[in-house]
mmCIF file of C-alpha atoms in Angstrom:
data_model
loop_
_atom_site.group_PDB
_atom_site.id
_atom_site.type_symbol
_atom_site.label_atom_id
_atom_site.label_comp_id
_atom_site.label_asym_id
_atom_site.label_seq_id
_atom_site.Cartn_x
_atom_site.Cartn_y
_atom_site.Cartn_z
ATOM 1 C CA MET P 1 -5.260 6.967 33.111
ATOM 2 C CA LYS P 2 -3.154 4.782 30.681
ATOM 3 C CA ILE P 3 -0.469 2.483 29.641
ATOM 4 C CA LEU P 4 1.645 3.454 27.030
ATOM 5 C CA TYR P 5 3.589 1.982 24.249
ATOM 6 C CA ILE P 6 5.765 3.155 21.538
ATOM 7 C CA ALA P 7 7.012 1.931 19.132
ATOM 8 C CA TYR P 8 8.579 2.572 14.901
ATOM 9 C CA SER P 9 10.836 1.638 12.648
ATOM 10 C CA SER P 10 11.674 -2.023 12.352
ATOM 11 C CA GLU P 11 10.400 -5.481 12.727
ATOM 12 C CA ARG P 12 13.008 -6.172 15.953
ATOM 13 C CA ILE P 13 11.253 -3.326 17.747
ATOM 14 C CA HIS P 14 8.167 -4.322 17.089
ATOM 15 C CA ARG P 15 8.938 -8.033 18.338
ATOM 16 C CA ARG P 16 10.147 -6.211 21.425
ATOM 17 C CA THR P 17 7.172 -4.475 21.786
ATOM 18 C CA ALA P 18 4.860 -7.110 21.216
ATOM 19 C CA TYR P 19 7.004 -9.361 24.023
ATOM 20 C CA SER P 20 5.873 -6.933 26.176
ATOM 21 C CA ILE P 21 2.662 -5.461 26.128
ATOM 22 C CA LEU P 22 1.656 -9.838 26.077
ATOM 23 C CA SER P 23 4.581 -9.763 29.507
ATOM 24 C CA CYS P 24 1.797 -7.120 30.698
ATOM 25 C CA LEU P 25 -0.968 -8.730 30.290
ATOM 26 C CA HIS P 26 -0.007 -11.918 31.543
ATOM 27 C CA VAL P 27 1.214 -10.274 35.204
ATOM 28 C CA HIS P 28 -2.015 -9.095 35.187
ATOM 29 C CA GLY P 29 -3.852 -11.948 34.162
ATOM 30 C CA GLY P 30 -5.177 -11.350 30.575
ATOM 31 C CA LYS P 31 -7.328 -7.837 32.471
ATOM 32 C CA LEU P 32 -5.422 -4.577 32.154
ATOM 33 C CA PRO P 33 -5.765 -2.083 35.417
ATOM 34 C CA CYS P 34 -6.566 0.469 32.416
ATOM 35 C CA PRO P 35 -6.262 1.242 29.012
ATOM 36 C CA LEU P 36 -3.148 0.637 27.186
ATOM 37 C CA GLU P 37 -2.645 2.910 24.280
ATOM 38 C CA LEU P 38 0.454 1.733 21.450
ATOM 39 C CA VAL P 39 1.763 4.059 19.114
ATOM 40 C CA THR P 40 2.993 2.976 16.394
ATOM 41 C CA ASP P 41 3.955 2.849 12.231
ATOM 42 C CA GLU P 42 2.639 -0.519 11.911
ATOM 43 C CA PRO P 43 0.052 -1.381 13.656
ATOM 44 C CA GLU P 44 -1.102 -4.065 11.663
ATOM 45 C CA PHE P 45 1.828 -6.367 13.496
ATOM 46 C CA TYR P 46 -0.072 -6.172 16.643
ATOM 47 C CA ALA P 47 -3.277 -7.623 14.956
ATOM 48 C CA ALA P 48 -3.444 -10.062 17.696
ATOM 49 C CA PHE P 49 -3.548 -7.196 20.552
ATOM 50 C CA GLN P 50 -6.743 -5.812 17.927
ATOM 51 C CA ASN P 51 -9.350 -6.087 20.964
ATOM 52 C CA LEU P 52 -7.063 -5.669 23.694
ATOM 53 C CA LEU P 53 -5.867 -1.965 23.413
ATOM 54 C CA SER P 54 -5.798 1.372 21.372
ATOM 55 C CA PHE P 55 -3.889 1.890 18.442
ATOM 56 C CA ARG P 56 -2.676 5.895 17.622
ATOM 57 C CA PRO P 57 -1.167 5.813 13.674
ATOM 58 C CA LEU P 58 2.171 6.937 13.475
ATOM 59 C CA SER P 59 3.070 8.065 10.265
ATOM 60 C CA SER P 60 6.531 8.103 8.710
ATOM 61 C CA THR P 61 6.016 10.872 7.627
ATOM 62 C CA GLU P 62 5.537 12.803 11.277
ATOM 63 C CA ILE P 63 8.492 10.511 12.293
ATOM 64 C CA SER P 64 10.994 11.957 10.082
ATOM 65 C CA SER P 65 10.205 15.809 10.303
ATOM 66 C CA TRP P 66 10.550 14.546 13.958
ATOM 67 C CA ILE P 67 13.772 13.412 13.963
ATOM 68 C CA HIS P 68 15.251 15.966 11.249
ATOM 69 C CA ALA P 69 13.581 18.974 13.667
ATOM 70 C CA ALA P 70 15.546 17.402 16.948
ATOM 71 C CA GLY P 71 18.832 17.064 14.194
ATOM 72 C CA GLY P 72 19.002 14.017 13.871
ATOM 73 C CA TYR P 73 18.321 12.745 17.426
ATOM 74 C CA GLY P 74 16.110 9.073 16.692
ATOM 75 C CA LEU P 75 14.413 9.122 19.407
ATOM 76 C CA ALA P 76 12.626 12.571 19.325
ATOM 77 C CA PRO P 77 9.777 11.125 18.455
ATOM 78 C CA LYS P 78 9.026 10.385 22.090
ATOM 79 C CA THR P 79 9.719 13.690 23.262
ATOM 80 C CA GLU P 80 6.537 14.428 21.106
ATOM 81 C CA ILE P 81 4.250 11.977 21.848
ATOM 82 C CA PHE P 82 4.605 12.551 25.849
ATOM 83 C CA ARG P 83 3.397 16.350 25.030
ATOM 84 C CA LEU P 84 0.365 14.949 23.561
ATOM 85 C CA GLN P 85 -0.629 12.721 26.208
ATOM 86 C CA THR P 86 -3.329 14.076 28.049
ATOM 87 C CA ASP P 87 -3.227 12.402 31.184
ATOM 88 C CA SER P 88 -1.782 9.994 33.653
ATOM 89 C CA PHE P 89 0.665 7.979 32.160
ATOM 90 C CA LEU P 90 3.293 5.281 32.796
ATOM 91 C CA PHE P 91 5.792 4.272 29.599
ATOM 92 C CA PHE P 92 7.702 1.117 29.300
ATOM 93 C CA ASP P 93 10.627 1.006 26.482
ATOM 94 C CA GLY P 94 9.917 -2.098 23.944
ATOM 95 C CA ASP P 95 12.775 -3.935 25.752
ATOM 96 C CA THR P 96 10.938 -4.703 28.761
ATOM 97 C CA VAL P 97 9.183 -7.287 30.348
ATOM 98 C CA LEU P 98 6.768 -6.191 33.489
ATOM 99 C CA LEU P 99 7.655 -8.655 36.586
ATOM 100 C CA ARG P 100 4.675 -7.831 38.773
ATOM 101 C CA PRO P 101 1.029 -6.142 38.470
ATOM 102 C CA LEU P 102 1.003 -2.367 38.089
ATOM 103 C CA PRO P 103 -2.245 -1.274 40.777
ATOM 104 C CA SER P 104 0.106 -0.432 44.174
ATOM 105 C CA LEU P 105 3.105 1.296 41.641
ATOM 106 C CA ILE P 106 -0.258 3.091 39.784
ATOM 107 C CA LYS P 107 -1.044 4.079 43.196
ATOM 108 C CA GLN P 108 2.094 5.934 43.758
ATOM 109 C CA LEU P 109 1.902 7.917 40.547
ATOM 110 C CA VAL P 110 1.071 11.568 42.397
ATOM 111 C CA SER P 111 1.108 14.784 41.859
ATOM 112 C CA THR P 112 4.646 15.473 44.173
ATOM 113 C CA THR P 113 5.992 11.911 42.330
ATOM 114 C CA SER P 114 7.072 10.806 39.338
ATOM 115 C CA LEU P 115 8.106 7.511 37.991
ATOM 116 C CA MET P 116 11.751 6.801 36.924
ATOM 117 C CA GLN P 117 13.341 2.701 36.368
ATOM 118 C CA LYS P 118 16.364 3.377 38.956
ATOM 119 C CA CYS P 119 19.366 5.686 39.099
ATOM 120 C CA GLU P 120 21.946 4.837 36.732
ATOM 121 C CA TYR P 121 25.180 7.182 37.634
ATOM 122 C CA ARG P 122 26.436 10.837 38.580
ATOM 123 C CA LEU P 123 26.700 12.598 35.682
ATOM 124 C CA GLY P 124 30.231 13.334 37.138
ATOM 125 C CA ARG P 125 30.825 9.876 36.820
ATOM 126 C CA ARG P 126 30.404 9.945 32.759
ATOM 127 C CA SER P 127 33.558 11.558 30.544
ATOM 128 C CA ASP P 128 30.599 11.718 27.653
ATOM 129 C CA PHE P 129 28.887 15.205 29.696
ATOM 130 C CA SER P 130 32.083 16.734 31.140
ATOM 131 C CA ALA P 131 31.066 19.300 28.405
ATOM 132 C CA LEU P 132 27.819 20.087 29.620
ATOM 133 C CA VAL P 133 28.440 19.842 32.626
ATOM 134 C CA ALA P 134 30.928 22.760 32.605
ATOM 135 C CA ASP P 135 28.700 24.532 30.103
ATOM 136 C CA ALA P 136 26.394 27.453 31.839
ATOM 137 C CA GLU P 137 24.060 27.552 29.813
ATOM 138 C CA PHE P 138 22.712 24.675 30.932
ATOM 139 C CA PRO P 139 22.649 25.364 34.922
ATOM 140 C CA ASP P 140 20.848 22.371 35.798
ATOM 141 C CA PHE P 141 22.904 19.640 34.650
ATOM 142 C CA THR P 142 25.725 19.691 37.737
ATOM 143 C CA SER P 143 28.614 16.687 37.921
ATOM 144 C CA CYS P 144 25.836 15.240 40.538
ATOM 145 C CA THR P 145 22.395 15.548 38.780
ATOM 146 C CA PRO P 146 21.300 11.950 38.200
ATOM 147 C CA MET P 147 21.319 9.826 35.182
ATOM 148 C CA TYR P 148 17.382 8.103 36.113
ATOM 149 C CA ASN P 149 16.539 5.296 33.604
ATOM 150 C CA SER P 150 13.305 5.462 31.531
ATOM 151 C CA GLY P 151 12.575 2.283 30.598
ATOM 152 C CA LEU P 152 9.834 2.434 32.983
ATOM 153 C CA PHE P 153 8.366 6.427 33.214
ATOM 154 C CA GLY P 154 5.132 7.618 35.454
ATOM 155 C CA VAL P 155 3.530 10.910 35.174
ATOM 156 C CA HIS P 156 0.804 12.475 37.312
ATOM 157 C CA ARG P 157 -1.530 14.920 34.805
ATOM 158 C CA ASP P 158 -0.681 17.912 37.565
ATOM 159 C CA ASN P 159 2.953 17.797 35.323
ATOM 160 C CA LEU P 160 2.069 16.816 32.060
ATOM 161 C CA SER P 161 2.984 20.710 31.519
ATOM 162 C CA VAL P 162 6.528 19.866 32.029
ATOM 163 C CA LEU P 163 7.238 17.513 28.974
ATOM 164 C CA ARG P 164 6.156 20.341 27.003
ATOM 165 C CA GLN P 165 10.302 21.270 27.935
ATOM 166 C CA ILE P 166 11.259 18.617 27.163
ATOM 167 C CA ARG P 167 10.775 18.381 23.369
ATOM 168 C CA ASP P 168 13.114 21.941 23.498
ATOM 169 C CA THR P 169 15.284 21.588 26.064
ATOM 170 C CA VAL P 170 16.654 18.287 24.014
ATOM 171 C CA ARG P 171 17.328 20.141 20.563
ATOM 172 C CA THR P 172 18.387 22.525 22.444
ATOM 173 C CA ILE P 173 21.544 20.080 24.450
ATOM 174 C CA PHE P 174 21.692 17.990 21.093
ATOM 175 C CA SER P 175 22.436 20.619 18.825
ATOM 176 C CA LYS P 176 25.694 21.848 20.495
ATOM 177 C CA TYR P 177 25.890 18.111 22.638
ATOM 178 C CA PRO P 178 25.257 14.707 20.228
ATOM 179 C CA ILE P 179 25.136 12.587 23.927
ATOM 180 C CA ARG P 180 22.598 9.724 24.672
ATOM 181 C CA PRO P 181 20.439 9.250 26.008
ATOM 182 C CA ILE P 182 19.708 13.229 26.299
ATOM 183 C CA ASP P 183 15.834 12.744 26.278
ATOM 184 C CA GLN P 184 15.673 10.286 29.867
ATOM 185 C CA LEU P 185 18.367 12.640 30.998
ATOM 186 C CA VAL P 186 15.997 15.678 30.383
ATOM 187 C CA ALA P 187 13.056 14.246 31.589
ATOM 188 C CA GLY P 188 14.320 12.905 34.868
ATOM 189 C CA THR P 189 16.037 16.414 35.576
ATOM 190 C CA LEU P 190 12.749 19.002 34.516
ATOM 191 C CA LEU P 191 10.600 16.265 36.479
ATOM 192 C CA ALA P 192 12.859 16.896 40.086
ATOM 193 C CA LYS P 193 12.684 19.923 39.708
ATOM 194 C CA ARG P 194 8.833 19.646 40.060
ATOM 195 C CA THR P 195 8.242 16.355 41.824
ATOM 196 C CA ARG P 196 10.008 13.891 43.787
ATOM 197 C CA ILE P 197 12.225 10.478 41.278
ATOM 198 C CA LEU P 198 10.790 7.343 42.550
ATOM 199 C CA THR P 199 13.714 4.751 41.042
ATOM 200 C CA VAL P 200 11.165 1.337 41.114
ATOM 201 C CA PRO P 201 13.378 -1.166 39.566
ATOM 202 C CA GLY P 202 11.205 -4.065 40.721
ATOM 203 C CA TRP P 203 8.676 -3.723 38.348
ATOM 204 C CA ILE P 204 10.444 -4.643 35.102
ATOM 205 C CA LEU P 205 12.996 -6.594 33.459
ATOM 206 C CA HIS P 206 15.109 -3.325 30.917
ATOM 207 C CA TYR P 207 17.682 -5.720 29.008
ATOM 208 C CA TRP P 208 18.518 -3.018 26.985
ATOM 209 C CA GLN P 209 22.430 -3.996 27.361
ATOM 210 C CA ASP P 210 21.238 -7.789 27.109
ATOM 211 C CA LYS P 211 19.665 -7.619 24.308
ATOM 212 C CA GLY P 212 20.753 -10.769 22.685
ATOM 213 C CA VAL P 213 19.737 -13.353 24.438
ATOM 214 C CA VAL P 214 16.426 -12.074 25.144
ATOM 215 C CA ASP P 215 15.831 -10.870 21.053
ATOM 216 C CA ALA P 216 16.657 -14.895 20.448
ATOM 217 C CA PHE P 217 14.527 -15.874 23.107
ATOM 218 C CA VAL P 218 11.852 -14.053 21.442
ATOM 219 C CA ASP P 219 12.051 -14.760 18.499
ATOM 220 C CA GLY P 220 12.252 -18.619 19.037
ATOM 221 C CA LEU P 221 8.638 -17.626 20.538
ATOM 222 C CA PHE P 222 7.660 -15.898 17.246
ATOM 223 C CA GLN P 223 9.009 -19.163 15.026
ATOM 224 C CA ARG P 224 7.073 -21.276 16.845
ATOM 225 C CA HIS P 225 4.431 -20.235 18.153
ATOM 226 C CA GLY P 226 3.304 -16.901 16.227
ATOM 227 C CA LEU P 227 2.178 -13.575 18.135
ATOM 228 C CA ALA P 228 -1.451 -14.760 17.651
ATOM 229 C CA SER P 229 -1.095 -17.416 19.587
ATOM 230 C CA MET P 230 1.197 -15.760 21.919
ATOM 231 C CA VAL P 231 -1.585 -13.642 23.116
ATOM 232 C CA GLU P 232 -4.034 -16.532 23.119
ATOM 233 C CA GLN P 233 -2.490 -18.731 26.100
ATOM 234 C CA VAL P 234 -1.626 -15.495 28.098
ATOM 235 C CA LEU P 235 -5.495 -15.001 27.787
ATOM 236 C CA GLU P 236 -6.457 -18.251 28.771
ATOM 237 C CA GLY P 237 -4.177 -18.309 31.861
ATOM 238 C CA ASN P 238 -1.120 -20.707 29.868
ATOM 239 C CA GLY P 239 0.959 -18.012 29.203
ATOM 240 C CA ASP P 240 4.367 -19.201 31.791
ATOM 241 C CA ASP P 241 6.151 -20.516 29.755
ATOM 242 C CA LEU P 242 6.484 -17.638 27.552
ATOM 243 C CA PHE P 243 8.358 -15.857 30.085
ATOM 244 C CA ALA P 244 11.381 -18.741 30.773
ATOM 245 C CA LEU P 245 14.171 -16.187 31.548
ATOM 246 C CA GLY P 246 15.204 -17.340 34.361
ATOM 247 C CA PHE P 247 17.457 -15.524 36.824
ATOM 248 C CA ARG P 248 17.159 -12.074 34.281
ATOM 249 C CA LYS P 249 13.023 -11.992 35.873
ATOM 250 C CA ASN P 250 15.017 -11.035 39.731
ATOM 251 C CA PRO P 251 16.502 -7.450 39.888
ATOM 252 C CA ILE P 252 18.868 -8.111 42.511
ATOM 253 C CA LEU P 253 20.405 -11.121 41.044
ATOM 254 C CA TYR P 254 20.177 -9.390 37.229
ATOM 255 C CA ASP P 255 21.567 -6.154 37.973
ATOM 256 C CA LEU P 256 25.017 -8.206 39.908
ATOM 257 C CA TYR P 257 25.441 -10.190 36.626
ATOM 258 C CA MET P 258 25.077 -6.777 34.574
ATOM 259 C CA ARG P 259 27.377 -4.855 36.153
ATOM 260 C CA LEU P 260 30.058 -8.187 36.392
ATOM 261 C CA LEU P 261 29.680 -9.044 32.918
ATOM 262 C CA PRO P 262 31.578 -6.381 31.701
ATOM 263 C CA ARG P 263 34.676 -7.336 34.365
ATOM 264 C CA ILE P 264 34.385 -11.003 33.109
ATOM 265 C CA GLU P 265 33.975 -10.353 29.302
ATOM 266 C CA ARG P 266 38.041 -8.481 29.784
ATOM 267 C CA PHE P 267 39.350 -12.138 30.684
ATOM 268 C CA PHE P 268 36.959 -13.737 27.349
ATOM 269 C CA PRO P 269 37.712 -10.653 24.581
ATOM 270 C CA ASN P 270 36.342 -11.983 21.500
ATOM 271 C CA LYS P 271 38.098 -13.644 18.825
ATOM 272 C CA GLN P 272 38.871 -11.536 15.881
#
């Protein structure tokens, strides 16, 4: 069992990922419950974590070739890296903050289960999936098929063979229907045929719709402290102030906020 992160392409992605890894250390009191591996094109950026995790270097050639082979799908490297896994793992997107220790969650990952953050909607509710749902070439995708969010994604070693199907299915669909995020749809659908998908939204803050606020907070931390100092604070048990994100750390309140936000924004449109 390991914790897995993948980060490439920009300093913004690396800052988010470093902050997420920092949160993982923080909730575990500086001692991880299992090894953590980071697959990245900029291992130097994470030098402050040098003795705390392992690195798998990712070359620009690999990234470019994988994206090209997938018809330009920018998240293709993730499906390739999943194919390389040889043991059970918990994957976290870079734009996540861990809220709770993982040992009790790890116990839920067995041969008959897979883990994903939450079910966001059924495909029938989204017009951008209507053509895929109507296509007889893809019978696994119907109006009732759930779209699971893979900000948190756990796969047991007994089900790794399923991951080897994801890449080719993503390529086939994306070549015909360039919809996003097709990788998490395919992962959830294929794993659901073999395992029970457990949704575990309470373990992370996934701020993919709210990046401006959290990015600004994280930028301020990097400017005031730097990553090395933040890692030191967490390891010394003094990292609480680094995660002062208010109601965003309450999954119920945050979910309610994100549901209400689009309605509120209708009354306060951006000025041109």
